[in-house]
Amino acid sequence: MSTEVAAKADFSGIRYAQCWEDADILLEALNLKPGFRALSISSAGDNSLALLARNPEQVIAVDLSAAQLYCLELRVAAYRELEHYELLELMGSRPSHRRAEIYSRCRSQLSADALAFWDRNASAVESGIGAAGKFENYFRLFRERALPLVHSRSTVNALLQPRDRAEREQFYANSWNTWRWRLLFKLFFSRTVMGRLGRDPSFFTYVEGSVADRILARAHYALTELSPAENPYLHWILTGGHGDALPFALRAENFDAIRSNLDKLEWRQAPLEDALADAGAGYFNAYNLSDIFEYMSAENTARLLEKLAIGGRAGARLAYWNMLAPRSRPDNLSGVLSRCDDEAAALYRQDKAFFYSAFIVEEVTY
């Protein structure tokens, strides 16, 4: 079965070399337990792997893009073959001059197609596989060409130092939130520039209003209400690495749990609808849906949500993000999906991937 976005966007290359969604709030929302079955949008694979830390029975990762699944496959190989610190080097979370050698130890675990893909993208490996996507290149351009016009490296480093809430607000007001910052942000994160350099222009089909203004407001929140020192997504955007702040799947305390459950993960290149049809009714306990409804009409969103409800067991949780297009369960599906708005709002206030406008949690109720 086709899905709406497949007809609009180019999925031939790596669009996202990392998952830019906070797995900490995702895992809280899904309440994944041993024996559960989860269906997950793969993207680069980080959050599908994060689900394994909860010891589920099965995680099925799907994506429309073969390149995105090659990202997941290389990560699986790395968890099997490498030590934790070597995984961080391969990702680009830590500096390294030996990524080619580290990658060579993963090659035996790759399928023929994935091996051919990564062998012909040796430069992406040497730069760190977490930097290999179009979205990451967009942030690299921001970091290397735009940000230096506004803030010095010392100011950036100062932003990332631990501070309490009052100190963060003071630093933001006195040192960060200059007119140059606001002007640059509105230009670089406009619909036009982001569509051309970061995301696919078709991803803005259902977006209304100013893209930059919404993201700027969320950036203010991330730099003041949340701690920049503890934010891996902000660290990468501003420095090109994770520093001491790592996303869930890359933290040392989660490495062995993920590695021990790798055999419970499978992946396939297919629309979400196909995976639901193949599994049948009442199969899944949890859905990691990334921000897929961002790219769908309200009508197609409702149709897919109904299919997800049918494919889920009673009590199955759905978690997904809105970036700029508001999407959630329509009223006509209230009999099969309940909205967990209070819980979702509380988790959203903790969301370190600050550029989203909403976090949605829903539950199968029949």
mmCIF file of C-alpha atoms in Angstrom:
data_model
loop_
_atom_site.group_PDB
_atom_site.id
_atom_site.type_symbol
_atom_site.label_atom_id
_atom_site.label_comp_id
_atom_site.label_asym_id
_atom_site.label_seq_id
_atom_site.Cartn_x
_atom_site.Cartn_y
_atom_site.Cartn_z
ATOM 1 C CA MET A 1 0.000 0.000 0.000
ATOM 2 C CA SER A 2 1.329 3.439 -0.858
ATOM 3 C CA THR A 3 1.660 6.245 1.639
ATOM 4 C CA GLU A 4 1.121 9.916 0.837
ATOM 5 C CA VAL A 5 4.643 11.197 1.379
ATOM 6 C CA ALA A 6 6.188 8.502 -0.849
ATOM 7 C CA ALA A 7 4.805 10.262 -3.909
ATOM 8 C CA LYS A 8 6.179 13.663 -2.908
ATOM 9 C CA ALA A 9 9.668 13.406 -1.418
ATOM 10 C CA ASP A 10 13.032 11.992 -2.510
ATOM 11 C CA PHE A 11 14.122 9.063 -0.337
ATOM 12 C CA SER A 12 17.197 7.991 -2.315
ATOM 13 C CA GLY A 13 19.833 9.360 0.081
ATOM 14 C CA ILE A 14 20.343 9.749 3.809
ATOM 15 C CA ARG A 15 17.986 12.483 4.913
ATOM 16 C CA TYR A 16 18.569 12.004 8.648
ATOM 17 C CA ALA A 17 21.815 10.450 9.893
ATOM 18 C CA GLN A 18 20.521 10.691 13.461
ATOM 19 C CA CYS A 19 17.098 10.501 15.058
ATOM 20 C CA TRP A 20 16.236 14.061 16.028
ATOM 21 C CA GLU A 21 13.565 12.995 18.514
ATOM 22 C CA ASP A 22 14.132 12.621 22.238
ATOM 23 C CA ALA A 23 14.095 8.913 23.118
ATOM 24 C CA ASP A 24 13.846 9.711 26.821
ATOM 25 C CA ILE A 25 10.314 11.044 26.508
ATOM 26 C CA LEU A 26 9.472 8.460 23.832
ATOM 27 C CA LEU A 27 10.242 5.567 26.186
ATOM 28 C CA GLU A 28 8.304 7.224 29.005
ATOM 29 C CA ALA A 29 5.290 7.624 26.740
ATOM 30 C CA LEU A 30 5.307 4.103 25.313
ATOM 31 C CA ASN A 31 5.793 2.394 28.681
ATOM 32 C CA LEU A 32 7.416 -0.519 26.882
ATOM 33 C CA LYS A 33 7.657 -3.750 28.883
ATOM 34 C CA PRO A 34 9.211 -7.197 28.379
ATOM 35 C CA GLY A 35 7.055 -9.195 25.980
ATOM 36 C CA PHE A 36 5.738 -6.149 24.142
ATOM 37 C CA ARG A 37 5.834 -5.817 20.353
ATOM 38 C CA ALA A 38 6.672 -2.420 18.892
ATOM 39 C CA LEU A 39 6.437 -0.922 15.417
ATOM 40 C CA SER A 40 8.922 1.867 14.864
ATOM 41 C CA ILE A 41 9.750 4.362 12.142
ATOM 42 C CA SER A 42 13.418 3.635 11.564
ATOM 43 C CA SER A 43 14.875 6.947 10.374
ATOM 44 C CA ALA A 44 18.583 6.544 11.239
ATOM 45 C CA GLY A 45 17.791 3.797 13.735
ATOM 46 C CA ASP A 46 18.710 5.358 17.088
ATOM 47 C CA ASN A 47 15.228 5.299 18.604
ATOM 48 C CA SER A 48 14.362 1.864 17.249
ATOM 49 C CA LEU A 49 17.497 0.653 19.024
ATOM 50 C CA ALA A 50 16.555 2.573 22.165
ATOM 51 C CA LEU A 51 13.353 0.512 22.380
ATOM 52 C CA LEU A 52 15.493 -2.625 22.767
ATOM 53 C CA ALA A 53 16.771 -1.386 26.120
ATOM 54 C CA ARG A 54 13.329 -2.198 27.565
ATOM 55 C CA ASN A 55 13.645 -5.887 26.590
ATOM 56 C CA PRO A 56 10.608 -6.155 24.293
ATOM 57 C CA GLU A 57 9.650 -9.334 22.482
ATOM 58 C CA GLN A 58 9.998 -7.716 19.060
ATOM 59 C CA VAL A 59 10.742 -4.374 17.401
ATOM 60 C CA ILE A 60 9.906 -3.988 13.719
ATOM 61 C CA ALA A 61 11.557 -0.933 12.153
ATOM 62 C CA VAL A 62 10.220 0.307 8.820
ATOM 63 C CA ASP A 63 11.212 3.083 6.486
ATOM 64 C CA LEU A 64 10.526 4.124 2.917
ATOM 65 C CA SER A 65 14.228 4.771 2.358
ATOM 66 C CA ALA A 66 16.808 2.038 1.855
ATOM 67 C CA ALA A 67 19.529 4.542 2.812
ATOM 68 C CA GLN A 68 17.906 5.142 6.192
ATOM 69 C CA LEU A 69 17.778 1.409 6.825
ATOM 70 C CA TYR A 70 21.467 1.145 5.918
ATOM 71 C CA CYS A 71 22.066 3.623 8.758
ATOM 72 C CA LEU A 72 20.218 1.305 11.117
ATOM 73 C CA GLU A 73 22.016 -1.760 9.794
ATOM 74 C CA LEU A 74 25.453 -0.225 10.341
ATOM 75 C CA ARG A 75 24.484 0.730 13.881
ATOM 76 C CA VAL A 76 23.381 -2.851 14.583
ATOM 77 C CA ALA A 77 26.724 -4.086 13.245
ATOM 78 C CA ALA A 78 28.540 -1.572 15.451
ATOM 79 C CA TYR A 79 26.697 -2.697 18.590
ATOM 80 C CA ARG A 80 27.629 -6.278 17.780
ATOM 81 C CA GLU A 81 31.308 -5.706 16.965
ATOM 82 C CA LEU A 82 32.502 -2.624 18.837
ATOM 83 C CA GLU A 83 33.024 -1.400 22.351
ATOM 84 C CA HIS A 84 30.979 1.554 23.531
ATOM 85 C CA TYR A 85 33.714 4.150 23.072
ATOM 86 C CA GLU A 86 34.345 2.897 19.539
ATOM 87 C CA LEU A 87 30.653 3.265 18.685
ATOM 88 C CA LEU A 88 30.848 6.906 19.788
ATOM 89 C CA GLU A 89 33.860 7.441 17.532
ATOM 90 C CA LEU A 90 32.123 5.837 14.550
ATOM 91 C CA MET A 91 29.045 7.991 15.117
ATOM 92 C CA GLY A 92 31.042 11.202 15.328
ATOM 93 C CA SER A 93 29.997 11.816 18.932
ATOM 94 C CA ARG A 94 33.702 11.791 19.794
ATOM 95 C CA PRO A 95 36.740 12.884 17.731
ATOM 96 C CA SER A 96 38.539 10.086 15.905
ATOM 97 C CA HIS A 97 41.241 9.516 13.301
ATOM 98 C CA ARG A 98 40.514 5.803 12.912
ATOM 99 C CA ARG A 99 36.910 5.553 11.776
ATOM 100 C CA ALA A 100 37.843 3.669 8.604
ATOM 101 C CA GLU A 101 39.503 0.979 10.707
ATOM 102 C CA ILE A 102 36.567 0.858 13.129
ATOM 103 C CA TYR A 103 34.141 0.561 10.206
ATOM 104 C CA SER A 104 36.184 -2.290 8.695
ATOM 105 C CA ARG A 105 35.426 -4.397 11.771
ATOM 106 C CA CYS A 106 31.671 -3.932 11.166
ATOM 107 C CA ARG A 107 31.669 -4.912 7.485
ATOM 108 C CA SER A 108 31.203 -8.645 8.053
ATOM 109 C CA GLN A 109 27.846 -7.967 9.740
ATOM 110 C CA LEU A 110 26.377 -5.982 6.822
ATOM 111 C CA SER A 111 24.158 -7.231 4.030
ATOM 112 C CA ALA A 112 25.551 -6.978 0.496
ATOM 113 C CA ASP A 113 23.480 -3.879 -0.273
ATOM 114 C CA ALA A 114 24.397 -2.086 2.950
ATOM 115 C CA LEU A 115 28.058 -3.006 2.514
ATOM 116 C CA ALA A 116 28.101 -1.604 -1.018
ATOM 117 C CA PHE A 117 26.382 1.576 0.172
ATOM 118 C CA TRP A 118 28.810 2.313 2.980
ATOM 119 C CA ASP A 119 31.890 1.257 0.993
ATOM 120 C CA ARG A 120 31.073 3.838 -1.666
ATOM 121 C CA ASN A 121 30.407 6.433 1.043
ATOM 122 C CA ALA A 122 33.786 6.101 2.742
ATOM 123 C CA SER A 123 34.054 9.853 3.258
ATOM 124 C CA ALA A 124 30.807 9.808 5.244
ATOM 125 C CA VAL A 125 32.247 7.081 7.467
ATOM 126 C CA GLU A 126 35.440 9.033 8.049
ATOM 127 C CA SER A 127 33.457 12.136 9.018
ATOM 128 C CA GLY A 128 31.300 10.152 11.442
ATOM 129 C CA ILE A 129 28.150 8.381 10.310
ATOM 130 C CA GLY A 130 26.013 10.649 12.469
ATOM 131 C CA ALA A 131 26.938 13.561 10.193
ATOM 132 C CA ALA A 132 26.069 11.849 6.905
ATOM 133 C CA GLY A 133 22.546 13.185 6.323
ATOM 134 C CA LYS A 134 21.075 16.182 4.557
ATOM 135 C CA PHE A 135 19.624 17.472 7.825
ATOM 136 C CA GLU A 136 22.981 17.205 9.596
ATOM 137 C CA ASN A 137 24.669 19.009 6.716
ATOM 138 C CA TYR A 138 22.120 21.790 7.136
ATOM 139 C CA PHE A 139 23.168 22.143 10.757
ATOM 140 C CA ARG A 140 26.827 22.004 9.726
ATOM 141 C CA LEU A 141 26.297 24.969 7.398
ATOM 142 C CA PHE A 142 24.573 26.823 10.226
ATOM 143 C CA ARG A 143 27.369 26.002 12.659
ATOM 144 C CA GLU A 144 30.317 26.753 10.376
ATOM 145 C CA ARG A 145 29.067 29.598 8.192
ATOM 146 C CA ALA A 146 26.159 31.344 9.858
ATOM 147 C CA LEU A 147 26.648 31.091 13.613
ATOM 148 C CA PRO A 148 30.184 32.646 13.598
ATOM 149 C CA LEU A 149 28.623 35.817 12.177
ATOM 150 C CA VAL A 150 26.657 36.140 15.411
ATOM 151 C CA HIS A 151 28.510 34.454 18.270
ATOM 152 C CA SER A 152 32.126 33.587 18.957
ATOM 153 C CA ARG A 153 33.214 30.077 19.839
ATOM 154 C CA SER A 154 33.797 31.209 23.414
ATOM 155 C CA THR A 155 30.176 32.420 23.646
ATOM 156 C CA VAL A 156 28.923 29.104 22.272
ATOM 157 C CA ASN A 157 31.022 27.206 24.790
ATOM 158 C CA ALA A 158 29.729 29.448 27.569
ATOM 159 C CA LEU A 159 26.129 28.681 26.561
ATOM 160 C CA LEU A 160 26.811 24.972 27.012
ATOM 161 C CA GLN A 161 28.163 25.303 30.554
ATOM 162 C CA PRO A 162 26.008 24.095 33.471
ATOM 163 C CA ARG A 163 23.874 26.857 34.991
ATOM 164 C CA ASP A 164 20.728 27.076 37.054
ATOM 165 C CA ARG A 165 17.472 28.362 35.571
ATOM 166 C CA ALA A 166 17.969 32.013 36.577
ATOM 167 C CA GLU A 167 21.543 32.058 35.283
ATOM 168 C CA ARG A 168 20.458 30.568 31.947
ATOM 169 C CA GLU A 169 17.810 33.249 31.490
ATOM 170 C CA GLN A 170 20.308 35.965 32.324
ATOM 171 C CA PHE A 171 22.889 34.596 29.896
ATOM 172 C CA TYR A 172 20.287 34.320 27.159
ATOM 173 C CA ALA A 173 19.094 37.889 27.686
ATOM 174 C CA ASN A 174 22.495 39.510 28.081
ATOM 175 C CA SER A 175 24.804 37.470 25.848
ATOM 176 C CA TRP A 176 22.862 35.330 23.387
ATOM 177 C CA ASN A 177 19.600 36.905 22.250
ATOM 178 C CA THR A 178 21.080 39.714 20.155
ATOM 179 C CA TRP A 179 19.407 41.293 17.128
ATOM 180 C CA ARG A 180 21.946 39.487 14.943
ATOM 181 C CA TRP A 181 20.896 36.157 16.463
ATOM 182 C CA ARG A 182 17.216 36.807 15.828
ATOM 183 C CA LEU A 183 17.816 38.006 12.264
ATOM 184 C CA LEU A 184 20.097 35.106 11.372
ATOM 185 C CA PHE A 185 17.710 32.579 12.907
ATOM 186 C CA LYS A 186 14.732 33.885 10.978
ATOM 187 C CA LEU A 187 16.672 33.764 7.721
ATOM 188 C CA PHE A 188 18.355 30.384 8.159
ATOM 189 C CA PHE A 189 15.331 28.595 9.601
ATOM 190 C CA SER A 190 12.830 30.040 7.179
ATOM 191 C CA ARG A 191 10.570 27.749 5.188
ATOM 192 C CA THR A 192 12.555 28.454 1.994
ATOM 193 C CA VAL A 193 16.043 27.815 3.355
ATOM 194 C CA MET A 194 15.072 24.835 5.496
ATOM 195 C CA GLY A 195 13.169 23.269 2.604
ATOM 196 C CA ARG A 196 16.084 23.678 0.226
ATOM 197 C CA LEU A 197 18.972 22.761 2.510
ATOM 198 C CA GLY A 198 17.544 20.725 5.392
ATOM 199 C CA ARG A 199 14.222 19.046 4.778
ATOM 200 C CA ASP A 200 12.334 18.264 1.578
ATOM 201 C CA PRO A 201 10.168 21.196 0.359
ATOM 202 C CA SER A 202 7.193 18.829 0.194
ATOM 203 C CA PHE A 203 7.384 18.431 3.986
ATOM 204 C CA PHE A 204 5.950 21.939 4.313
ATOM 205 C CA THR A 205 2.781 21.219 2.329
ATOM 206 C CA TYR A 206 0.526 21.379 5.397
ATOM 207 C CA VAL A 207 2.418 24.039 7.337
ATOM 208 C CA GLU A 208 0.804 27.400 8.001
ATOM 209 C CA GLY A 209 2.381 30.571 9.415
ATOM 210 C CA SER A 210 6.005 31.444 10.082
ATOM 211 C CA VAL A 211 8.308 28.466 10.449
ATOM 212 C CA ALA A 212 11.193 30.477 11.896
ATOM 213 C CA ASP A 213 9.119 32.297 14.520
ATOM 214 C CA ARG A 214 7.833 29.026 15.958
ATOM 215 C CA ILE A 215 11.267 27.417 16.106
ATOM 216 C CA LEU A 216 12.827 30.566 17.593
ATOM 217 C CA ALA A 217 10.326 30.483 20.449
ATOM 218 C CA ARG A 218 11.165 26.840 21.103
ATOM 219 C CA ALA A 219 14.904 27.614 20.954
ATOM 220 C CA HIS A 220 14.392 30.205 23.695
ATOM 221 C CA TYR A 221 12.706 27.526 25.795
ATOM 222 C CA ALA A 222 15.549 25.041 25.198
ATOM 223 C CA LEU A 223 18.224 27.568 26.126
ATOM 224 C CA THR A 224 16.560 28.750 29.323
ATOM 225 C CA GLU A 225 13.940 26.362 30.741
ATOM 226 C CA LEU A 226 16.018 23.301 29.818
ATOM 227 C CA SER A 227 19.732 22.889 30.418
ATOM 228 C CA PRO A 228 21.882 23.302 27.283
ATOM 229 C CA ALA A 229 24.679 21.454 29.091
ATOM 230 C CA GLU A 230 22.538 18.295 29.144
ATOM 231 C CA ASN A 231 21.092 18.548 25.640
ATOM 232 C CA PRO A 232 22.748 16.243 23.061
ATOM 233 C CA TYR A 233 20.781 17.696 20.133
ATOM 234 C CA LEU A 234 21.826 21.246 20.949
ATOM 235 C CA HIS A 235 25.427 20.138 21.474
ATOM 236 C CA TRP A 236 25.515 18.596 18.000
ATOM 237 C CA ILE A 237 23.925 21.607 16.318
ATOM 238 C CA LEU A 238 26.384 24.021 17.915
ATOM 239 C CA THR A 239 29.581 21.938 18.075
ATOM 240 C CA GLY A 240 29.265 19.002 15.658
ATOM 241 C CA GLY A 241 29.570 16.441 18.466
ATOM 242 C CA HIS A 242 27.711 15.315 21.552
ATOM 243 C CA GLY A 243 30.218 16.264 24.220
ATOM 244 C CA ASP A 244 29.197 14.780 27.548
ATOM 245 C CA ALA A 245 25.510 14.877 26.620
ATOM 246 C CA LEU A 246 24.496 11.731 24.753
ATOM 247 C CA PRO A 247 21.122 10.622 23.390
ATOM 248 C CA PHE A 248 19.613 7.545 25.022
ATOM 249 C CA ALA A 249 20.866 4.895 22.589
ATOM 250 C CA LEU A 250 24.469 6.113 22.853
ATOM 251 C CA ARG A 251 24.761 6.263 26.649
ATOM 252 C CA ALA A 252 27.123 3.770 28.248
ATOM 253 C CA GLU A 253 24.482 2.554 30.691
ATOM 254 C CA ASN A 254 22.198 1.466 27.813
ATOM 255 C CA PHE A 255 24.822 -0.116 25.552
ATOM 256 C CA ASP A 256 24.760 -3.686 26.904
ATOM 257 C CA ALA A 257 20.965 -3.825 27.164
ATOM 258 C CA ILE A 258 20.613 -2.793 23.539
ATOM 259 C CA ARG A 259 23.326 -5.180 22.369
ATOM 260 C CA SER A 260 21.792 -8.140 24.216
ATOM 261 C CA ASN A 261 18.444 -7.588 22.465
ATOM 262 C CA LEU A 262 19.599 -7.017 18.880
ATOM 263 C CA ASP A 263 18.118 -10.325 17.729
ATOM 264 C CA LYS A 264 14.670 -8.995 18.607
ATOM 265 C CA LEU A 265 14.995 -6.207 16.022
ATOM 266 C CA GLU A 266 14.019 -6.606 12.377
ATOM 267 C CA TRP A 267 13.745 -4.035 9.633
ATOM 268 C CA ARG A 268 12.204 -3.672 6.225
ATOM 269 C CA GLN A 269 11.807 -1.099 3.499
ATOM 270 C CA ALA A 270 8.051 -0.583 3.348
ATOM 271 C CA PRO A 271 5.273 1.835 4.202
ATOM 272 C CA LEU A 272 3.899 1.622 7.703
ATOM 273 C CA GLU A 273 0.610 0.432 6.221
ATOM 274 C CA ASP A 274 2.246 -2.714 4.820
ATOM 275 C CA ALA A 275 3.743 -3.671 8.179
ATOM 276 C CA LEU A 276 0.344 -3.249 9.820
ATOM 277 C CA ALA A 277 -1.389 -5.357 7.178
ATOM 278 C CA ASP A 278 1.184 -8.136 7.469
ATOM 279 C CA ALA A 279 1.023 -8.255 11.272
ATOM 280 C CA GLY A 280 -2.769 -8.303 11.457
ATOM 281 C CA ALA A 281 -5.186 -6.957 14.049
ATOM 282 C CA GLY A 282 -4.250 -6.648 17.702
ATOM 283 C CA TYR A 283 -0.539 -7.353 17.223
ATOM 284 C CA PHE A 284 1.365 -4.331 18.543
ATOM 285 C CA ASN A 285 1.716 -2.854 22.028
ATOM 286 C CA ALA A 286 3.628 0.286 21.060
ATOM 287 C CA TYR A 287 4.199 2.596 18.100
ATOM 288 C CA ASN A 288 7.113 4.977 17.633
ATOM 289 C CA LEU A 289 5.763 7.136 14.810
ATOM 290 C CA SER A 290 8.399 9.871 14.638
ATOM 291 C CA ASP A 291 6.725 12.867 12.946
ATOM 292 C CA ILE A 292 5.177 11.036 9.998
ATOM 293 C CA PHE A 293 1.835 12.840 10.164
ATOM 294 C CA GLU A 294 3.649 16.108 9.452
ATOM 295 C CA TYR A 295 3.695 15.036 5.813
ATOM 296 C CA MET A 296 0.096 13.840 5.543
ATOM 297 C CA SER A 297 -3.232 15.537 5.057
ATOM 298 C CA ALA A 298 -5.643 15.497 8.000
ATOM 299 C CA GLU A 299 -7.769 12.965 6.107
ATOM 300 C CA ASN A 300 -4.883 10.569 5.483
ATOM 301 C CA THR A 301 -3.726 11.005 9.063
ATOM 302 C CA ALA A 302 -7.126 9.880 10.312
ATOM 303 C CA ARG A 303 -7.102 6.843 8.009
ATOM 304 C CA LEU A 304 -3.680 5.743 9.221
ATOM 305 C CA LEU A 305 -4.527 6.318 12.866
ATOM 306 C CA GLU A 306 -7.522 4.030 12.435
ATOM 307 C CA LYS A 307 -5.286 1.326 10.952
ATOM 308 C CA LEU A 308 -2.854 1.748 13.838
ATOM 309 C CA ALA A 309 -5.683 1.350 16.339
ATOM 310 C CA ILE A 310 -6.810 -1.851 14.613
ATOM 311 C CA GLY A 311 -3.241 -3.169 14.619
ATOM 312 C CA GLY A 312 -2.769 -2.449 18.308
ATOM 313 C CA ARG A 313 -3.766 -4.429 21.367
ATOM 314 C CA ALA A 314 -5.939 -2.794 24.007
ATOM 315 C CA GLY A 315 -3.748 -0.319 25.869
ATOM 316 C CA ALA A 316 -1.214 0.000 23.030
ATOM 317 C CA ARG A 317 0.492 3.361 23.061
ATOM 318 C CA LEU A 318 1.175 5.658 20.079
ATOM 319 C CA ALA A 319 3.787 8.413 20.399
ATOM 320 C CA TYR A 320 4.608 10.998 17.747
ATOM 321 C CA TRP A 321 5.686 14.576 17.237
ATOM 322 C CA ASN A 322 4.212 17.572 15.458
ATOM 323 C CA MET A 323 6.778 19.992 14.150
ATOM 324 C CA LEU A 324 4.746 22.571 12.274
ATOM 325 C CA ALA A 325 1.564 20.856 11.071
ATOM 326 C CA PRO A 326 -0.895 20.074 13.915
ATOM 327 C CA ARG A 327 -1.943 16.427 13.836
ATOM 328 C CA SER A 328 -3.661 14.211 16.414
ATOM 329 C CA ARG A 329 -6.560 11.798 16.793
ATOM 330 C CA PRO A 330 -9.755 13.283 15.316
ATOM 331 C CA ASP A 331 -12.996 13.164 17.290
ATOM 332 C CA ASN A 332 -14.499 10.435 15.109
ATOM 333 C CA LEU A 333 -11.828 7.991 16.385
ATOM 334 C CA SER A 334 -12.480 8.703 20.062
ATOM 335 C CA GLY A 335 -14.028 5.263 20.449
ATOM 336 C CA VAL A 336 -10.796 3.469 19.558
ATOM 337 C CA LEU A 337 -8.078 5.964 20.540
ATOM 338 C CA SER A 338 -7.912 8.072 23.677
ATOM 339 C CA ARG A 339 -5.669 11.111 23.946
ATOM 340 C CA CYS A 340 -3.236 11.232 26.863
ATOM 341 C CA ASP A 341 -2.919 14.992 26.743
ATOM 342 C CA ASP A 342 -1.792 15.714 30.306
ATOM 343 C CA GLU A 343 0.932 13.094 30.172
ATOM 344 C CA ALA A 344 2.031 14.225 26.715
ATOM 345 C CA ALA A 345 2.199 17.878 27.803
ATOM 346 C CA ALA A 346 4.327 17.007 30.828
ATOM 347 C CA LEU A 347 6.731 15.013 28.661
ATOM 348 C CA TYR A 348 6.835 17.753 26.033
ATOM 349 C CA ARG A 349 8.078 20.195 28.668
ATOM 350 C CA GLN A 350 11.115 17.907 29.048
ATOM 351 C CA ASP A 351 11.722 17.452 25.296
ATOM 352 C CA LYS A 352 15.376 18.136 24.504
ATOM 353 C CA ALA A 353 14.687 17.990 20.729
ATOM 354 C CA PHE A 354 13.294 21.460 21.085
ATOM 355 C CA PHE A 355 12.192 22.293 17.539
ATOM 356 C CA TYR A 356 8.924 20.337 17.695
ATOM 357 C CA SER A 357 5.697 22.177 18.459
ATOM 358 C CA ALA A 358 3.911 19.287 20.179
ATOM 359 C CA PHE A 359 4.349 15.744 21.465
ATOM 360 C CA ILE A 360 1.304 13.485 21.098
ATOM 361 C CA VAL A 361 0.531 10.365 23.127
ATOM 362 C CA GLU A 362 -2.552 8.262 22.398
ATOM 363 C CA GLU A 363 -3.795 4.865 23.575
ATOM 364 C CA VAL A 364 -5.834 2.104 21.951
ATOM 365 C CA THR A 365 -9.010 1.781 24.004
ATOM 366 C CA TYR A 366 -11.106 -1.067 22.585
#
